[in-house]
Amino acid sequence: MRKKFNITGICNPQKHYMVNIDTRLEAIQHMVEEETYIVIRRARQFGKTTTISLLKKKLSGCYTVFSISLEGLPIEAFAGETPFCQRICRLLYNSIYYQKLDYIPEAIQQEFVQMKSQDINLADLSDFISRLCSQLQKPAVLIIDEVDQAGNQEIFLSFLGMLRSKYLNREEEMTFHSVILAGIYNIKNLKLKKRPGREHRFNSPWNIAVDFQGQMSFSVDDIIKMLSGYEADNHTGMDIPHMASLLYEYTSGYPYFVSRLCKILDEMWLRRESSRDGILQETGLQENYLNTGYGWDKDGLLSAVRELLVESNPLFDDMVKKLEEFPELKRLLSAVLFQGEKIPYHPDNFAISVGNMFGFLNNEHKTVTVSNRIFEIRLYDWFLSEEILESKVYKAAQLNEGQFIHNGRLDMELVLERFAESFHDIYADTELTFIEENGRRFFLLFLKPIINGTGNYYIEAQTRTMRRTDIVVDYHGQQFICELKIWHGAEYHRKGLEQLAGFLDDYHLKKGYLISFNFNQKKDIGMRKFLVGGKEIVEVVI
């Protein structure tokens, strides 16, 4: 059976192309050996369940591993101590039955069966755990996945409190050697969804546990090794280090996005190969005369990114849900993306902690940043979509979008010229402060209908400030660097031209574009061109 890239459920190294996580597993195993109670807390689709699946196998030689998941538990299971304790006993017994755990005494197995239907409480369950652990030949490890499913249930918090008490008293009564909880929410925030009052948002029955700090995002080297395995099987001729760097550039190693883009690229390559083989057989053409679609190269990746950005998936759906659920986070992201505010990263700030917990925000040089380019583009699109129906500048571009494309090529110079005209017509009498704070928003709204469905754009995070923003546009193999800058005098303007010329060097481009928002009463509006360091820069002054 052909191996593939997997984006749903548990990854299997025998069936799926995946990153080697042995180092991660060894780090967790070391924590288990030290009797640590562990929290594996990462955002959605970050590889937690796959990690747990492979961890069970790794630990099983030295430990008796009970691995359960709280996903899909009915609400009735949390109605009180008896139904909850019965459900936990059933889940533990299923570990024995389905995972074929060795050395479980028959008497203990029979007690499991009885307790599944008896009236029991947390004290009874606590005593049973001690009897269980005392009769096993190997130390017991308990793994609980999807703990968020029970995070707003008081009985589950009481259960954690019971395990905590046993841990603190482990010298006198037997208990689990190690407990591993996996989920999205910080354990101290398990009540986050239960009560709307800020004073009730934090509750910590699990302060004995240690966060697993190991790297779970993919590095460029991780991606190189994964692609090397794929290339050995498929012989696409890709430049593996280059492709790995491009994938990392867009995803920052977010596991789901890396795997999803690779899956799209693989499907495109299979379609191309199938088409190529059919044409060769039918016409006898030589292979080098064919161009039947995208492959594992930059154009292929940009096509895969476009496909990813317009699809609905659990990560994007969850992102919108969280922005609506936490308005503080929405305001923070809007300030970072559109106002270019440099917000200091502080883990105790509520909006920052929530954004980090869900995987949307990072701490980069002690400053809040969006965690990867895919999230950033989708966020820009989502924020802009809220304005499209009422946006006059969007409608101005939409009415004339056909004039900007000639023979499949984007005329960026004309885009700037028409944007300046539309901007002046629509916003000439608008308050200057409003324009200054929303200039990039206006340009992106104008650009969106022109490149929509064919091109990508993203913002260079390093230059995203109130005074300066660099927008990179990819369109049908063309690349454009367009800088938005607020006028702050001739000297600042000169340095800005030199900065843009240097930025063009980084992208190996000879031509760049500059939109200058000048709020002086006396100014020369319109388009002009400069030659700076051998680079042509087209500027439009608004």
Coordinates of C-alpha atoms in Angstrom, one line a residue, residues 41-231:
R41 CA -0.5 21.1 26.3
R42 CA -0.5 22.2 22.7
A43 CA -2.9 23.7 20.3
R44 CA -5.3 21.7 18.1
Q45 CA -3.8 19.2 15.6
F46 CA -0.3 19.6 17.0
G47 CA 0.4 15.9 17.1
K48 CA -0.6 15.2 20.7
T49 CA -2.6 12.1 20.1
T50 CA 0.1 10.6 17.7
T51 CA 2.7 11.3 20.4
I52 CA 0.6 9.5 23.0
S53 CA 0.1 6.5 20.7
L54 CA 3.8 6.1 20.1
L55 CA 4.6 6.9 23.7
K56 CA 2.4 4.0 24.9
K57 CA 4.5 1.6 22.9
K58 CA 7.8 3.1 24.1
L59 CA 6.8 2.9 27.8
S60 CA 5.2 -0.5 27.7
G61 CA 8.5 -2.4 28.1
C62 CA 9.0 -0.9 31.6
Y63 CA 5.6 0.2 32.7
T64 CA 1.9 -1.0 32.7
V65 CA 0.4 1.8 30.7
F66 CA -3.3 2.7 31.1
S67 CA -4.2 5.0 28.2
I68 CA -7.7 6.5 28.1
S69 CA -9.4 9.3 26.3
L70 CA -12.2 11.5 27.5
E71 CA -13.3 12.4 24.0
G72 CA -17.0 11.7 23.3
L73 CA -18.0 11.0 26.9
P74 CA -21.8 11.6 27.3
I75 CA -22.9 14.3 29.7
E76 CA -24.4 11.6 31.9
A77 CA -20.9 10.5 32.8
F78 CA -20.4 13.7 34.8
A79 CA -23.8 13.7 36.6
G80 CA -22.2 12.7 39.9
E81 CA -19.4 10.6 41.6
T82 CA -21.0 7.2 40.8
P83 CA -21.5 7.5 37.1
F84 CA -18.1 9.2 36.7
C85 CA -16.2 6.6 38.7
Q86 CA -18.0 3.8 36.9
R87 CA -17.0 5.4 33.5
I88 CA -13.3 5.7 34.6
C89 CA -13.3 2.1 35.7
R90 CA -14.8 1.1 32.3
L91 CA -12.1 3.1 30.4
L92 CA -9.3 1.6 32.5
Y93 CA -10.7 -1.9 32.0
N94 CA -10.9 -1.2 28.2
S95 CA -7.2 -0.5 28.3
I96 CA -6.6 -4.0 29.7
Y97 CA -8.9 -5.6 27.2
Y98 CA -8.2 -3.8 24.0
Q99 CA -4.5 -3.0 24.6
K100 CA -3.8 -6.5 25.9
L101 CA -2.0 -5.4 29.0
D102 CA 0.1 -8.1 30.6
Y103 CA 0.4 -9.1 34.2
I104 CA -3.0 -7.8 35.4
P105 CA -4.1 -10.2 38.2
E106 CA -7.4 -12.0 37.5
A107 CA -8.8 -10.8 40.9
I108 CA -8.1 -7.2 39.9
Q109 CA -9.8 -7.7 36.5
Q110 CA -12.9 -9.2 38.2
E111 CA -13.0 -6.2 40.5
F112 CA -12.9 -3.9 37.5
V113 CA -15.9 -5.7 36.1
Q114 CA -17.8 -5.4 39.4
M115 CA -17.0 -1.7 39.9
K116 CA -18.3 -0.8 36.5
S117 CA -21.8 -1.4 37.7
Q118 CA -21.5 -0.8 41.5
D119 CA -22.4 2.4 43.4
I120 CA -18.9 3.8 44.0
N121 CA -17.5 7.2 44.8
L122 CA -14.1 8.9 44.5
A123 CA -13.0 7.4 47.8
D124 CA -13.8 3.9 46.5
L125 CA -12.0 4.6 43.3
S126 CA -8.9 5.9 45.2
D127 CA -8.7 2.7 47.3
F128 CA -9.1 0.6 44.1
I129 CA -6.2 2.5 42.4
S130 CA -4.0 1.7 45.4
R131 CA -4.9 -2.0 45.2
L132 CA -4.4 -2.1 41.5
C133 CA -0.9 -0.4 41.6
S134 CA 0.2 -2.6 44.5
Q135 CA -0.5 -5.8 42.6
L136 CA 1.1 -5.0 39.3
Q137 CA 4.5 -6.3 38.4
K138 CA 5.5 -3.1 36.7
P139 CA 4.9 0.5 37.8
A140 CA 1.6 1.9 36.5
V141 CA 1.4 5.0 34.2
L142 CA -1.9 6.7 33.5
I143 CA -2.3 8.7 30.3
I144 CA -5.5 10.8 29.8
D145 CA -6.0 12.3 26.4
E146 CA -8.6 15.0 25.5
V147 CA -8.9 16.3 29.0
D148 CA -10.5 19.5 27.7
Q149 CA -13.6 17.4 27.1
A150 CA -14.1 17.3 30.8
G151 CA -12.5 20.6 31.7
N152 CA -15.8 22.3 32.7
Q153 CA -17.0 19.4 34.8
E154 CA -16.7 19.7 38.6
I155 CA -16.4 16.0 39.1
F156 CA -13.4 15.8 36.8
L157 CA -11.7 18.5 38.8
S158 CA -12.4 16.5 42.0
F159 CA -10.9 13.4 40.3
L160 CA -7.7 15.4 39.6
G161 CA -7.7 16.6 43.2
M162 CA -7.9 12.9 44.3
L163 CA -5.0 12.0 42.1
R164 CA -3.1 15.0 43.4
S165 CA -3.7 13.9 47.0
K166 CA -2.5 10.4 46.3
Y167 CA 0.6 11.7 44.6
L168 CA 1.5 13.8 47.6
N169 CA 0.9 10.8 49.9
R170 CA 2.7 8.3 47.5
E171 CA 5.2 7.2 50.1
E172 CA 2.5 5.7 52.2
E173 CA -0.1 4.5 49.7
M174 CA 0.5 3.1 46.2
T175 CA -0.6 5.1 43.2
F176 CA 0.3 5.7 39.6
H177 CA 4.0 6.1 39.0
S178 CA 3.3 8.9 36.6
V179 CA 0.2 10.6 35.2
I180 CA 0.2 12.3 31.8
L181 CA -2.6 14.7 30.8
A182 CA -2.9 15.9 27.2
G183 CA -5.1 18.7 25.9
I184 CA -5.2 22.3 24.7
Y185 CA -6.2 24.2 27.8
N186 CA -3.7 25.0 30.5
I187 CA -4.8 22.8 33.5
K188 CA -5.1 25.9 35.7
N189 CA -7.6 27.2 33.1
L190 CA -9.8 24.1 33.0
K191 CA -12.7 26.3 34.3
L192 CA -12.3 28.8 31.5
K193 CA -15.4 27.7 29.7
K194 CA -17.5 27.2 32.8
R195 CA -18.0 30.6 34.3
P196 CA -18.0 34.0 32.5
G197 CA -16.7 35.9 35.5
R198 CA -12.9 36.6 35.2
E199 CA -12.5 35.9 38.9
H200 CA -13.6 32.3 38.3
R201 CA -11.5 31.6 35.2
F202 CA -8.6 30.0 37.1
N203 CA -8.7 26.9 39.1
S204 CA -5.7 24.6 39.7
P205 CA -6.2 21.2 41.2
W206 CA -3.2 20.0 39.3
N207 CA -0.3 22.2 40.4
I208 CA 1.9 19.2 41.0
A209 CA 2.3 18.6 37.3
V210 CA 5.1 19.8 35.0
D211 CA 4.5 21.2 31.5
F212 CA 6.3 19.2 28.8
Q213 CA 8.5 21.9 27.3
G214 CA 9.9 19.9 24.4
Q215 CA 9.6 21.0 20.8
M216 CA 6.5 19.6 19.0
S217 CA 6.5 21.9 16.0
F218 CA 8.6 20.7 13.0
S219 CA 12.0 22.2 12.3
V220 CA 13.4 22.5 8.8
D221 CA 15.6 19.5 9.5
D222 CA 12.5 17.5 10.5
I223 CA 10.8 18.4 7.3
I224 CA 13.9 17.6 5.2
K225 CA 14.0 14.1 6.7
M226 CA 10.3 13.5 6.1
L227 CA 10.6 14.7 2.5
S228 CA 13.6 12.6 2.0
G229 CA 11.6 9.5 2.8
Y230 CA 8.9 10.6 0.4
E231 CA 11.4 11.4 -2.4

